[in-house]
PDB file of C-alpha atoms in Angstrom:
ATOM      1  CA  MET A   1      -0.031   0.017   0.115  1.00 34.00           C
ATOM      2  CA  VAL A   2       1.150   3.489  -0.857  1.00 36.00           C
ATOM      3  CA  ALA A   3       0.716   4.619   2.549  1.00 37.00           C
ATOM      4  CA  ASP A   4       2.875   2.284   4.040  1.00 35.00           C
ATOM      5  CA  LEU A   5       5.465   3.527   1.685  1.00 34.00           C
ATOM      6  CA  ILE A   6       5.219   7.005   2.795  1.00 35.00           C
ATOM      7  CA  ARG A   7       4.613   6.358   6.318  1.00 36.00           C
ATOM      8  CA  GLY A   8       6.126   9.278   8.499  1.00 40.00           C
ATOM      9  CA  SER A   9       6.875  12.711   7.620  1.00 36.00           C
ATOM     10  CA  GLY A  10      10.579  11.788   6.292  1.00 39.00           C
ATOM     11  CA  VAL A  11       8.934  11.510   2.629  1.00 38.00           C
ATOM     12  CA  GLY A  12       9.141  14.561   0.286  1.00 41.00           C
ATOM     13  CA  TRP A  13       6.283  16.122  -1.494  1.00 39.00           C
ATOM     14  CA  ALA A  14       7.257  14.895  -5.070  1.00 39.00           C
ATOM     15  CA  LEU A  15       7.122  11.339  -3.961  1.00 36.00           C
ATOM     16  CA  ALA A  16       3.443  11.519  -2.420  1.00 43.00           C
ATOM     17  CA  ALA A  17       2.267  13.599  -5.321  1.00 40.00           C
ATOM     18  CA  THR A  18       3.840  11.002  -7.712  1.00 35.00           C
ATOM     19  CA  ALA A  19       2.336   8.070  -5.843  1.00 40.00           C
ATOM     20  CA  LEU A  20      -1.155   9.913  -5.971  1.00 38.00           C
ATOM     21  CA  LEU A  21      -0.857  10.683  -9.593  1.00 37.00           C
ATOM     22  CA  VAL A  22       0.552   7.143 -11.014  1.00 35.00           C
ATOM     23  CA  GLY A  23      -2.317   5.042 -10.300  1.00 37.00           C
ATOM     24  CA  ALA A  24      -1.894   4.410  -6.352  1.00 40.00           C
ATOM     25  CA  PRO A  25      -5.068   2.443  -4.835  1.00 39.00           C
ATOM     26  CA  ALA A  26      -7.845   4.422  -3.999  1.00 40.00           C
ATOM     27  CA  GLU A  27      -7.445   4.513  -0.335  1.00 39.00           C
ATOM     28  CA  ALA A  28      -4.168   6.056  -0.897  1.00 47.00           C
ATOM     29  CA  GLN A  29      -5.980   9.334  -1.961  1.00 88.00           C
ATOM     30  CA  LEU A  30      -5.323  10.605   1.426  1.00 92.00           C
ATOM     31  CA  LEU A  31      -1.875  10.183   2.765  1.00 91.00           C
ATOM     32  CA  GLY A  32       0.033  10.610   5.927  1.00 92.00           C
ATOM     33  CA  LYS A  33       1.222   8.976   9.141  1.00 92.00           C
ATOM     34  CA  THR A  34      -1.248   5.971   9.181  1.00 91.00           C
ATOM     35  CA  THR A  35      -2.529   4.201  12.509  1.00 90.00           C
ATOM     36  CA  ALA A  36      -2.689   0.619  13.062  1.00 89.00           C
ATOM     37  CA  GLN A  37      -6.247   0.674  12.173  1.00 89.00           C
ATOM     38  CA  GLY A  38      -5.058   2.055   9.043  1.00 90.00           C
ATOM     39  CA  CYS A  39      -6.557   5.666   9.427  1.00 94.00           C
ATOM     40  CA  VAL A  40      -4.400   8.833   8.780  1.00 94.00           C
ATOM     41  CA  SER A  41      -3.072  10.014  12.148  1.00 93.00           C
ATOM     42  CA  VAL A  42      -3.788  13.786  12.934  1.00 93.00           C
ATOM     43  CA  ALA A  43      -3.078  13.695  16.479  1.00 90.00           C
ATOM     44  CA  ASP A  44       0.066  16.140  16.425  1.00 84.00           C
ATOM     45  CA  ALA A  45      -0.841  18.123  13.512  1.00 74.00           C
ATOM     46  CA  ASP A  46       0.554  15.917  11.238  1.00 75.00           C
ATOM     47  CA  PRO A  47       1.009  16.685   7.610  1.00 90.00           C
ATOM     48  CA  VAL A  48      -1.190  15.263   5.147  1.00 95.00           C
ATOM     49  CA  GLN A  49      -1.308  15.060   1.324  1.00 96.00           C
ATOM     50  CA  LEU A  50      -4.712  14.402  -0.532  1.00 96.00           C
ATOM     51  CA  SER A  51      -5.944  14.470  -3.798  1.00 96.00           C
ATOM     52  CA  GLY A  52      -9.450  14.776  -5.457  1.00 96.00           C
ATOM     53  CA  MET A  53     -12.068  17.326  -6.658  1.00 96.00           C
ATOM     54  CA  LEU A  54     -11.977  20.886  -5.381  1.00 97.00           C
ATOM     55  CA  SER A  55     -15.487  22.488  -4.843  1.00 97.00           C
ATOM     56  CA  GLN A  56     -17.027  25.130  -2.806  1.00 96.00           C
ATOM     57  CA  GLN A  57     -19.975  24.659  -0.565  1.00 93.00           C
ATOM     58  CA  VAL A  58     -22.229  26.630   1.682  1.00 88.00           C
ATOM     59  CA  PHE A  59     -22.702  25.431   5.207  1.00 85.00           C
ATOM     60  CA  PRO A  60     -24.880  27.120   7.963  1.00 87.00           C
ATOM     61  CA  GLY A  61     -22.922  29.312  10.414  1.00 89.00           C
ATOM     62  CA  PRO A  62     -23.790  31.425  13.551  1.00 91.00           C
ATOM     63  CA  PRO A  63     -25.761  31.598  15.452  1.00 92.00           C
ATOM     64  CA  GLY A  64     -27.267  28.021  15.141  1.00 85.00           C
ATOM     65  CA  TYR A  65     -25.166  26.194  12.698  1.00 90.00           C
ATOM     66  CA  GLU A  66     -28.147  24.532  11.413  1.00 89.00           C
ATOM     67  CA  ASP A  67     -30.134  26.388   8.413  1.00 91.00           C
ATOM     68  CA  VAL A  68     -29.029  29.365   6.251  1.00 92.00           C
ATOM     69  CA  ALA A  69     -32.618  29.649   5.066  1.00 92.00           C
ATOM     70  CA  GLN A  70     -33.713  30.144   8.839  1.00 91.00           C
ATOM     71  CA  GLY A  71     -31.107  33.014   9.506  1.00 89.00           C
ATOM     72  CA  ASP A  72     -27.674  31.244  10.035  1.00 88.00           C
ATOM     73  CA  ALA A  73     -24.953  32.988   8.455  1.00 91.00           C
ATOM     74  CA  PRO A  74     -23.778  31.224   5.176  1.00 91.00           C
ATOM     75  CA  GLU A  75     -20.054  29.882   5.585  1.00 89.00           C
ATOM     76  CA  ARG A  76     -18.507  29.412   2.196  1.00 93.00           C
ATOM     77  CA  THR A  77     -16.093  26.569   2.536  1.00 94.00           C
ATOM     78  CA  PHE A  78     -13.669  24.874   0.074  1.00 96.00           C
ATOM     79  CA  VAL A  79     -14.346  20.868  -0.097  1.00 96.00           C
ATOM     80  CA  LEU A  80     -11.975  18.371  -1.740  1.00 97.00           C
ATOM     81  CA  THR A  81     -13.747  15.162  -2.477  1.00 97.00           C
ATOM     82  CA  LEU A  82     -11.849  12.224  -2.255  1.00 96.00           C
ATOM     83  CA  PRO A  83     -12.352   9.274  -4.556  1.00 95.00           C
ATOM     84  CA  ALA A  84     -12.717   6.611  -2.022  1.00 94.00           C
ATOM     85  CA  PRO A  85     -13.685   6.811   1.600  1.00 95.00           C
ATOM     86  CA  ALA A  86     -10.933   7.503   4.286  1.00 94.00           C
ATOM     87  CA  CYS A  87     -10.673   7.790   8.059  1.00 95.00           C
ATOM     88  CA  ILE A  88      -8.673   9.720  10.704  1.00 95.00           C
ATOM     89  CA  ASP A  89      -7.465   9.242  14.209  1.00 94.00           C
ATOM     90  CA  ASP A  90      -6.285  11.993  16.334  1.00 93.00           C
ATOM     91  CA  GLY A  91      -5.949  10.036  19.432  1.00 90.00           C
ATOM     92  CA  GLY A  92      -9.308   9.901  20.983  1.00 87.00           C
ATOM     93  CA  ASP A  93     -10.067  13.909  21.120  1.00 89.00           C
ATOM     94  CA  PHE A  94     -12.560  14.579  18.405  1.00 93.00           C
ATOM     95  CA  ALA A  95     -12.188  12.097  15.417  1.00 92.00           C
ATOM     96  CA  ASP A  96     -13.893   8.819  15.304  1.00 92.00           C
ATOM     97  CA  PRO A  97     -11.490   6.311  13.324  1.00 94.00           C
ATOM     98  CA  ASP A  98     -14.534   4.072  12.617  1.00 94.00           C
ATOM     99  CA  GLU A  99     -16.079   6.924  10.601  1.00 94.00           C
ATOM    100  CA  ARG A 100     -15.426   7.086   6.784  1.00 95.00           C
ATOM    101  CA  PHE A 101     -15.708  10.102   4.731  1.00 96.00           C
ATOM    102  CA  THR A 102     -14.777  11.351   1.231  1.00 96.00           C
ATOM    103  CA  ALA A 103     -15.527  15.146   1.875  1.00 97.00           C
ATOM    104  CA  VAL A 104     -12.639  17.281   3.287  1.00 96.00           C
ATOM    105  CA  GLN A 105     -12.797  20.859   4.532  1.00 96.00           C
ATOM    106  CA  VAL A 106     -10.119  22.760   2.978  1.00 97.00           C
ATOM    107  CA  ALA A 107      -8.870  26.323   4.291  1.00 95.00           C
ATOM    108  CA  ALA A 108      -5.774  28.534   3.738  1.00 95.00           C
ATOM    109  CA  SER A 109      -4.300  31.393   5.974  1.00 93.00           C
ATOM    110  CA  ASP A 110      -2.086  32.604   3.087  1.00 94.00           C
ATOM    111  CA  PRO A 111      -4.051  34.704   0.804  1.00 95.00           C
ATOM    112  CA  ARG A 112      -2.129  33.701  -2.189  1.00 95.00           C
ATOM    113  CA  VAL A 113      -3.017  30.052  -1.397  1.00 95.00           C
ATOM    114  CA  ARG A 114      -6.623  31.088  -1.034  1.00 95.00           C
ATOM    115  CA  GLN A 115      -6.516  32.587  -4.401  1.00 96.00           C
ATOM    116  CA  ARG A 116      -5.175  29.625  -6.054  1.00 95.00           C
ATOM    117  CA  LEU A 117      -7.962  27.503  -4.153  1.00 96.00           C
ATOM    118  CA  ARG A 118     -10.546  29.616  -5.751  1.00 96.00           C
ATOM    119  CA  ARG A 119      -9.059  29.568  -9.350  1.00 96.00           C
ATOM    120  CA  ALA A 120      -8.798  25.540  -8.831  1.00 96.00           C
ATOM    121  CA  ILE A 121     -12.487  25.208  -8.032  1.00 97.00           C
ATOM    122  CA  GLY A 122     -14.134  22.603 -10.266  1.00 96.00           C
ATOM    123  CA  THR A 123     -10.633  20.712 -11.161  1.00 96.00           C
ATOM    124  CA  ARG A 124      -8.656  17.908  -9.660  1.00 96.00           C
ATOM    125  CA  VAL A 125      -6.081  18.965  -7.116  1.00 96.00           C
ATOM    126  CA  THR A 126      -3.086  17.558  -4.792  1.00 96.00           C
ATOM    127  CA  LEU A 127      -2.933  19.334  -1.648  1.00 96.00           C
ATOM    128  CA  SER A 128      -0.615  19.098   1.312  1.00 95.00           C
ATOM    129  CA  GLY A 129      -0.838  20.794   4.759  1.00 96.00           C
ATOM    130  CA  GLU A 130      -1.718  20.493   8.407  1.00 95.00           C
ATOM    131  CA  GLY A 131      -4.830  18.221   9.060  1.00 94.00           C
ATOM    132  CA  PHE A 132      -6.886  17.917  12.189  1.00 93.00           C
ATOM    133  CA  ALA A 133     -10.110  16.704  13.279  1.00 91.00           C
ATOM    134  CA  ALA A 134     -13.105  19.388  13.228  1.00 89.00           C
ATOM    135  CA  HIS A 135     -13.853  20.398  16.601  1.00 89.00           C
ATOM    136  CA  THR A 136     -15.759  23.669  16.219  1.00 87.00           C
ATOM    137  CA  GLY A 137     -19.095  24.785  14.636  1.00 83.00           C
ATOM    138  CA  HIS A 138     -16.819  26.298  11.823  1.00 86.00           C
ATOM    139  CA  HIS A 139     -15.488  22.977  11.049  1.00 86.00           C
ATOM    140  CA  HIS A 140     -18.473  21.315   9.007  1.00 83.00           C
ATOM    141  CA  LEU A 141     -16.651  18.097   7.724  1.00 94.00           C
ATOM    142  CA  PRO A 142     -14.475  15.287   9.822  1.00 95.00           C
ATOM    143  CA  LEU A 143     -11.105  16.598   8.330  1.00 95.00           C
ATOM    144  CA  VAL A 144     -10.005  19.948   8.236  1.00 93.00           C
ATOM    145  CA  VAL A 145      -6.757  20.738   6.205  1.00 95.00           C
ATOM    146  CA  LEU A 146      -4.889  23.853   6.355  1.00 95.00           C
ATOM    147  CA  VAL A 147      -3.352  23.827   2.886  1.00 96.00           C
ATOM    148  CA  ASP A 148       0.232  25.158   2.231  1.00 94.00           C
ATOM    149  CA  ARG A 149       0.674  23.400  -1.195  1.00 93.00           C
ATOM    150  CA  LEU A 150      -1.424  23.102  -4.030  1.00 94.00           C
ATOM    151  CA  HIS A 151      -0.904  21.275  -7.277  1.00 92.00           C
ATOM    152  CA  LEU A 152      -3.407  21.214 -10.244  1.00 91.00           C
ATOM    153  CA  ASN A 153      -3.796  17.629 -11.629  1.00 88.00           C
ATOM    154  CA  ARG A 154      -4.431  18.454 -15.520  1.00 73.00           C
TER     155      ARG A 154
END
């Protein structure tokens, strides 16, 4: 499995991206340090690489985080759709390793990366950054990734 080949943080971006783009198994579309259960570890703000289709969705924000039509503020969010279900483990704080998901919330603190994300909506991308389990009302999907690198897969 590709995830076993790149286990740990010592593998470079190029190797991980190459593994994603040259026909790695579907479960390898979310890469990072893996747990014994086969989930990607996000316990210590571990770096992750992921590949999929980038979109933007609107989720309900404050005050109720339930329904924009009922007055909750709309929160536009970048979402990366993985080609196959994945799981994460954060050591028991917020993530459920038994939960499988295909949608990942994506964000960036760097305005240049945010602009690149906006331009990449509707395309397949490979991203890398810090992954962590959702833990606030603003985190709408099980995994949130703060992106620091973005590659368009054309």
